[in-house]
Every structure is written in C-alpha cells, then in structure tokens.
PDB file of N, CA and C in Angstrom:
ATOM      1  N   MET A   1     132.657 101.009 122.958  1.00 60.00           N
ATOM      2  CA  MET A   1     132.442  99.909 123.884  1.00 60.00           C
ATOM      3  C   MET A   1     132.823  98.651 123.182  1.00 60.00           C
ATOM      4  N   GLY A   2     132.733  98.605 121.891  1.00 68.00           N
ATOM      5  CA  GLY A   2     133.159  97.284 121.252  1.00 68.00           C
ATOM      6  C   GLY A   2     134.678  96.889 121.224  1.00 68.00           C
ATOM      7  N   HIS A   3     135.468  97.853 121.806  1.00 74.00           N
ATOM      8  CA  HIS A   3     136.995  97.596 121.674  1.00 74.00           C
ATOM      9  C   HIS A   3     137.362  97.470 123.137  1.00 74.00           C
ATOM     10  N   LEU A   4     136.306  97.670 124.094  1.00 71.00           N
ATOM     11  CA  LEU A   4     136.756  97.373 125.600  1.00 71.00           C
ATOM     12  C   LEU A   4     136.689  95.972 126.039  1.00 71.00           C
ATOM     13  N   PRO A   5     137.385  95.510 127.014  1.00 75.00           N
ATOM     14  CA  PRO A   5     137.244  94.169 127.466  1.00 75.00           C
ATOM     15  C   PRO A   5     135.950  93.915 128.123  1.00 75.00           C
ATOM     16  N   VAL A   6     135.450  92.810 128.001  1.00 76.00           N
ATOM     17  CA  VAL A   6     134.124  92.303 128.436  1.00 76.00           C
ATOM     18  C   VAL A   6     134.002  92.726 129.954  1.00 76.00           C
ATOM     19  N   GLN A   7     134.892  92.351 130.708  1.00 71.00           N
ATOM     20  CA  GLN A   7     134.939  92.664 132.025  1.00 71.00           C
ATOM     21  C   GLN A   7     134.617  94.241 132.509  1.00 71.00           C
ATOM     22  N   SER A   8     135.294  95.143 131.672  1.00 72.00           N
ATOM     23  CA  SER A   8     135.136  96.629 131.848  1.00 72.00           C
ATOM     24  C   SER A   8     133.620  96.887 131.620  1.00 72.00           C
ATOM     25  N   VAL A   9     133.131  96.451 130.546  1.00 76.00           N
ATOM     26  CA  VAL A   9     131.874  96.753 130.049  1.00 76.00           C
ATOM     27  C   VAL A   9     130.793  96.206 131.223  1.00 76.00           C
ATOM     28  N   SER A  10     131.054  95.010 131.791  1.00 74.00           N
ATOM     29  CA  SER A  10     130.018  94.435 132.616  1.00 74.00           C
ATOM     30  C   SER A  10     130.130  95.347 134.018  1.00 74.00           C
ATOM     31  N   ILE A  11     131.289  95.862 134.283  1.00 73.00           N
ATOM     32  CA  ILE A  11     131.399  96.679 135.543  1.00 73.00           C
ATOM     33  C   ILE A  11     130.545  97.927 135.235  1.00 73.00           C
ATOM     34  N   LEU A  12     130.614  98.553 134.070  1.00 77.00           N
ATOM     35  CA  LEU A  12     129.785  99.701 133.745  1.00 77.00           C
ATOM     36  C   LEU A  12     128.182  99.386 133.979  1.00 77.00           C
ATOM     37  N   GLY A  13     127.861  98.177 133.646  1.00 78.00           N
ATOM     38  CA  GLY A  13     126.589  97.773 133.872  1.00 78.00           C
ATOM     39  C   GLY A  13     126.131  97.748 135.284  1.00 78.00           C
ATOM     40  N   TYR A  14     127.054  97.263 136.204  1.00 74.00           N
ATOM     41  CA  TYR A  14     126.796  97.097 137.509  1.00 74.00           C
ATOM     42  C   TYR A  14     126.760  98.614 138.209  1.00 74.00           C
ATOM     43  N   LEU A  15     127.482  99.506 137.587  1.00 77.00           N
ATOM     44  CA  LEU A  15     127.448 100.803 138.201  1.00 77.00           C
ATOM     45  C   LEU A  15     126.280 101.731 137.686  1.00 77.00           C
ATOM     46  N   GLU A  16     125.449 101.261 136.843  1.00 82.00           N
ATOM     47  CA  GLU A  16     124.321 102.011 136.311  1.00 82.00           C
ATOM     48  C   GLU A  16     123.247 102.215 137.508  1.00 82.00           C
ATOM     49  N   PRO A  17     122.947 101.246 138.241  1.00 78.00           N
ATOM     50  CA  PRO A  17     121.876 101.411 139.297  1.00 78.00           C
ATOM     51  C   PRO A  17     122.520 102.365 140.419  1.00 78.00           C
ATOM     52  N   LEU A  18     123.837 102.403 140.534  1.00 78.00           N
ATOM     53  CA  LEU A  18     124.467 103.231 141.669  1.00 78.00           C
ATOM     54  C   LEU A  18     124.391 104.577 141.026  1.00 78.00           C
ATOM     55  N   SER A  19     124.671 104.815 139.803  1.00 83.00           N
ATOM     56  CA  SER A  19     124.530 106.291 139.115  1.00 83.00           C
ATOM     57  C   SER A  19     123.100 106.699 139.429  1.00 83.00           C
ATOM     58  N   ALA A  20     122.012 105.817 139.253  1.00 85.00           N
ATOM     59  CA  ALA A  20     120.640 106.304 139.274  1.00 85.00           C
ATOM     60  C   ALA A  20     120.474 106.707 140.924  1.00 85.00           C
ATOM     61  N   LEU A  21     121.128 106.089 141.825  1.00 81.00           N
ATOM     62  CA  LEU A  21     120.937 106.439 143.217  1.00 81.00           C
ATOM     63  C   LEU A  21     121.600 107.875 143.537  1.00 81.00           C
ATOM     64  N   ILE A  22     122.816 107.994 142.911  1.00 84.00           N
ATOM     65  CA  ILE A  22     123.450 109.186 143.153  1.00 84.00           C
ATOM     66  C   ILE A  22     122.765 110.440 142.481  1.00 84.00           C
ATOM     67  N   PHE A  23     122.335 110.247 141.237  1.00 90.00           N
ATOM     68  CA  PHE A  23     121.539 111.434 140.621  1.00 90.00           C
ATOM     69  C   PHE A  23     120.248 111.692 141.353  1.00 90.00           C
ATOM     70  N   SER A  24     119.521 110.583 141.827  1.00 89.00           N
ATOM     71  CA  SER A  24     118.387 110.844 142.609  1.00 89.00           C
ATOM     72  C   SER A  24     118.493 111.887 143.883  1.00 89.00           C
ATOM     73  N   VAL A  25     119.734 111.492 144.337  1.00 88.00           N
ATOM     74  CA  VAL A  25     120.004 112.359 145.573  1.00 88.00           C
ATOM     75  C   VAL A  25     120.385 113.883 145.169  1.00 88.00           C
ATOM     76  N   MET A  26     121.345 113.803 144.140  1.00 91.00           N
ATOM     77  CA  MET A  26     121.750 115.080 143.777  1.00 91.00           C
ATOM     78  C   MET A  26     120.631 115.920 143.152  1.00 91.00           C
ATOM     79  N   ILE A  27     119.797 115.445 142.205  1.00 94.00           N
ATOM     80  CA  ILE A  27     118.948 116.316 141.332  1.00 94.00           C
ATOM     81  C   ILE A  27     117.522 116.234 142.137  1.00 94.00           C
ATOM     82  N   LEU A  28     117.015 115.213 142.509  1.00 92.00           N
ATOM     83  CA  LEU A  28     115.704 115.205 143.160  1.00 92.00           C
ATOM     84  C   LEU A  28     115.716 115.345 144.631  1.00 92.00           C
ATOM     85  N   ALA A  29     116.964 115.479 145.162  1.00 91.00           N
ATOM     86  CA  ALA A  29     116.989 115.699 146.716  1.00 91.00           C
ATOM     87  C   ALA A  29     116.369 114.618 147.535  1.00 91.00           C
ATOM     88  N   GLU A  30     116.409 113.448 146.953  1.00 90.00           N
ATOM     89  CA  GLU A  30     115.889 112.180 147.743  1.00 90.00           C
ATOM     90  C   GLU A  30     116.929 111.833 148.958  1.00 90.00           C
ATOM     91  N   ARG A  31     116.493 111.109 149.760  1.00 90.00           N
ATOM     92  CA  ARG A  31     117.301 110.668 150.992  1.00 90.00           C
ATOM     93  C   ARG A  31     117.521 109.182 150.804  1.00 90.00           C
ATOM     94  N   LEU A  32     118.724 108.552 150.893  1.00 85.00           N
ATOM     95  CA  LEU A  32     118.877 107.215 150.697  1.00 85.00           C
ATOM     96  C   LEU A  32     118.705 106.597 152.180  1.00 85.00           C
ATOM     97  N   SER A  33     118.048 105.253 152.010  1.00 90.00           N
ATOM     98  CA  SER A  33     117.911 104.540 153.267  1.00 90.00           C
ATOM     99  C   SER A  33     119.164 103.794 153.599  1.00 90.00           C
ATOM    100  N   PRO A  34     119.401 103.365 154.797  1.00 93.00           N
ATOM    101  CA  PRO A  34     120.618 102.663 155.101  1.00 93.00           C
ATOM    102  C   PRO A  34     120.849 101.391 154.215  1.00 93.00           C
ATOM    103  N   LEU A  35     119.717 100.745 153.832  1.00 92.00           N
ATOM    104  CA  LEU A  35     119.964  99.565 152.869  1.00 92.00           C
ATOM    105  C   LEU A  35     120.431  99.960 151.575  1.00 92.00           C
ATOM    106  N   GLN A  36     120.067 101.091 150.943  1.00 85.00           N
ATOM    107  CA  GLN A  36     120.526 101.630 149.805  1.00 85.00           C
ATOM    108  C   GLN A  36     121.883 102.005 149.915  1.00 85.00           C
ATOM    109  N   ILE A  37     122.277 102.728 150.917  1.00 87.00           N
ATOM    110  CA  ILE A  37     123.784 103.036 151.205  1.00 87.00           C
ATOM    111  C   ILE A  37     124.691 101.736 151.151  1.00 87.00           C
ATOM    112  N   ILE A  38     124.193 100.707 151.981  1.00 92.00           N
ATOM    113  CA  ILE A  38     124.959  99.512 152.040  1.00 92.00           C
ATOM    114  C   ILE A  38     125.099  98.863 150.640  1.00 92.00           C
ATOM    115  N   GLY A  39     123.956  98.955 149.935  1.00 86.00           N
ATOM    116  CA  GLY A  39     123.943  98.460 148.543  1.00 86.00           C
ATOM    117  C   GLY A  39     124.937  99.098 147.684  1.00 86.00           C
ATOM    118  N   ALA A  40     125.040 100.269 147.733  1.00 82.00           N
ATOM    119  CA  ALA A  40     125.906 101.289 146.938  1.00 82.00           C
ATOM    120  C   ALA A  40     127.389 101.021 147.347  1.00 82.00           C
ATOM    121  N   VAL A  41     127.646 100.797 148.576  1.00 88.00           N
ATOM    122  CA  VAL A  41     128.999 100.300 149.057  1.00 88.00           C
ATOM    123  C   VAL A  41     129.366  99.025 148.355  1.00 88.00           C
ATOM    124  N   LEU A  42     128.481  98.036 148.490  1.00 89.00           N
ATOM    125  CA  LEU A  42     128.655  96.723 147.839  1.00 89.00           C
ATOM    126  C   LEU A  42     128.936  96.779 146.360  1.00 89.00           C
ATOM    127  N   ILE A  43     128.158  97.537 145.673  1.00 80.00           N
ATOM    128  CA  ILE A  43     128.397  97.689 144.368  1.00 80.00           C
ATOM    129  C   ILE A  43     129.831  98.303 143.888  1.00 80.00           C
ATOM    130  N   LEU A  44     130.086  99.427 144.641  1.00 81.00           N
ATOM    131  CA  LEU A  44     131.372  99.972 144.425  1.00 81.00           C
ATOM    132  C   LEU A  44     132.481  98.975 144.844  1.00 81.00           C
ATOM    133  N   GLY A  45     132.433  98.248 145.982  1.00 86.00           N
ATOM    134  CA  GLY A  45     133.508  97.318 146.330  1.00 86.00           C
ATOM    135  C   GLY A  45     133.582  96.129 145.344  1.00 86.00           C
ATOM    136  N   GLY A  46     132.377  95.697 144.902  1.00 82.00           N
ATOM    137  CA  GLY A  46     132.566  94.660 143.869  1.00 82.00           C
ATOM    138  C   GLY A  46     133.133  94.956 142.626  1.00 82.00           C
ATOM    139  N   ALA A  47     132.841  96.274 142.081  1.00 75.00           N
ATOM    140  CA  ALA A  47     133.470  96.803 141.044  1.00 75.00           C
ATOM    141  C   ALA A  47     134.899  97.009 141.249  1.00 75.00           C
ATOM    142  N   ALA A  48     135.338  97.482 142.349  1.00 78.00           N
ATOM    143  CA  ALA A  48     136.693  97.697 142.550  1.00 78.00           C
ATOM    144  C   ALA A  48     137.608  96.423 142.617  1.00 78.00           C
ATOM    145  N   TYR A  49     136.889  95.386 143.230  1.00 83.00           N
ATOM    146  CA  TYR A  49     137.521  94.182 143.426  1.00 83.00           C
ATOM    147  C   TYR A  49     137.630  93.501 142.089  1.00 83.00           C
ATOM    148  N   GLY A  50     136.696  93.581 141.255  1.00 75.00           N
ATOM    149  CA  GLY A  50     136.737  92.902 139.865  1.00 75.00           C
ATOM    150  C   GLY A  50     137.800  93.507 139.096  1.00 75.00           C
ATOM    151  N   GLU A  51     138.093  94.894 139.279  1.00 72.00           N
ATOM    152  CA  GLU A  51     139.095  95.398 138.488  1.00 72.00           C
ATOM    153  C   GLU A  51     140.495  95.147 139.018  1.00 72.00           C
ATOM    154  N   LEU A  52     140.731  95.409 140.306  1.00 76.00           N
ATOM    155  CA  LEU A  52     141.944  95.197 140.880  1.00 76.00           C
ATOM    156  C   LEU A  52     142.512  93.708 141.036  1.00 76.00           C
ATOM    157  N   PHE A  53     141.481  92.809 141.112  1.00 78.00           N
ATOM    158  CA  PHE A  53     142.091  91.505 141.317  1.00 78.00           C
ATOM    159  C   PHE A  53     141.707  90.462 140.325  1.00 78.00           C
ATOM    160  N   ARG A  54     141.537  90.987 139.066  1.00 70.00           N
ATOM    161  CA  ARG A  54     141.028  90.165 137.943  1.00 70.00           C
ATOM    162  C   ARG A  54     142.320  89.211 137.672  1.00 70.00           C
ATOM    163  N   PRO A  55     141.916  88.010 137.187  1.00 69.00           N
ATOM    164  CA  PRO A  55     143.179  87.105 136.759  1.00 69.00           C
ATOM    165  C   PRO A  55     143.782  87.758 135.485  1.00 69.00           C
ATOM    166  N   ARG A  56     145.026  87.714 135.482  1.00 67.00           N
ATOM    167  CA  ARG A  56     145.916  88.170 134.341  1.00 67.00           C
ATOM    168  C   ARG A  56     145.954  87.128 133.299  1.00 67.00           C
ATOM    169  N   ARG A  57     145.867  87.498 132.025  1.00 65.00           N
ATOM    170  CA  ARG A  57     146.033  86.532 130.971  1.00 65.00           C
ATOM    171  C   ARG A  57     147.401  86.313 130.727  1.00 65.00           C
ATOM    172  N   LEU A  58     147.804  84.872 130.358  1.00 58.00           N
ATOM    173  CA  LEU A  58     149.161  84.747 129.993  1.00 58.00           C
ATOM    174  C   LEU A  58     149.292  84.853 128.475  1.00 58.00           C
ATOM    175  N   GLU A  59     150.206  85.672 128.037  1.00 58.00           N
ATOM    176  CA  GLU A  59     150.430  85.809 126.514  1.00 58.00           C
ATOM    177  C   GLU A  59     151.438  85.061 126.175  1.00 58.00           C
ATOM    178  N   HIS A  60     151.267  84.378 124.949  1.00 53.00           N
ATOM    179  CA  HIS A  60     152.128  83.513 124.477  1.00 53.00           C
ATOM    180  C   HIS A  60     152.733  84.188 123.280  1.00 53.00           C
TER     181      HIS A  60
END
C-alpha cells in the first residue's frame, strides 16, 4: 500500500464498510434494510466517481 496513490488507498477505506455489509449478508444470512442498500449504492457510486473522474496531474 505504500506504493499506491493516496486516492486509491482512501477508496479502499471507503469500501471497508461495504464489504462488511456484503459479508454479513453472505455469511450470516442477514437481510439489508432499504437504507443500507441505498448507502451501499452511494459508496460504490462515490468510489467509482472518484476513480473515473479524478483530475489528471500535469507532468513536466
């Protein structure tokens, strides 16, 4: 992780709560509330937006 860009590492931090939701559904057979599903979609959307539309650095 020390060699990855800061933005990529921060996105992994955002995905941690999402993975907890996914594993609780898969392993513990829990049901997600509509609010949790909306939150998961927002997390994925924000992470995708951050990766796809990040400003490009100008190289000199």
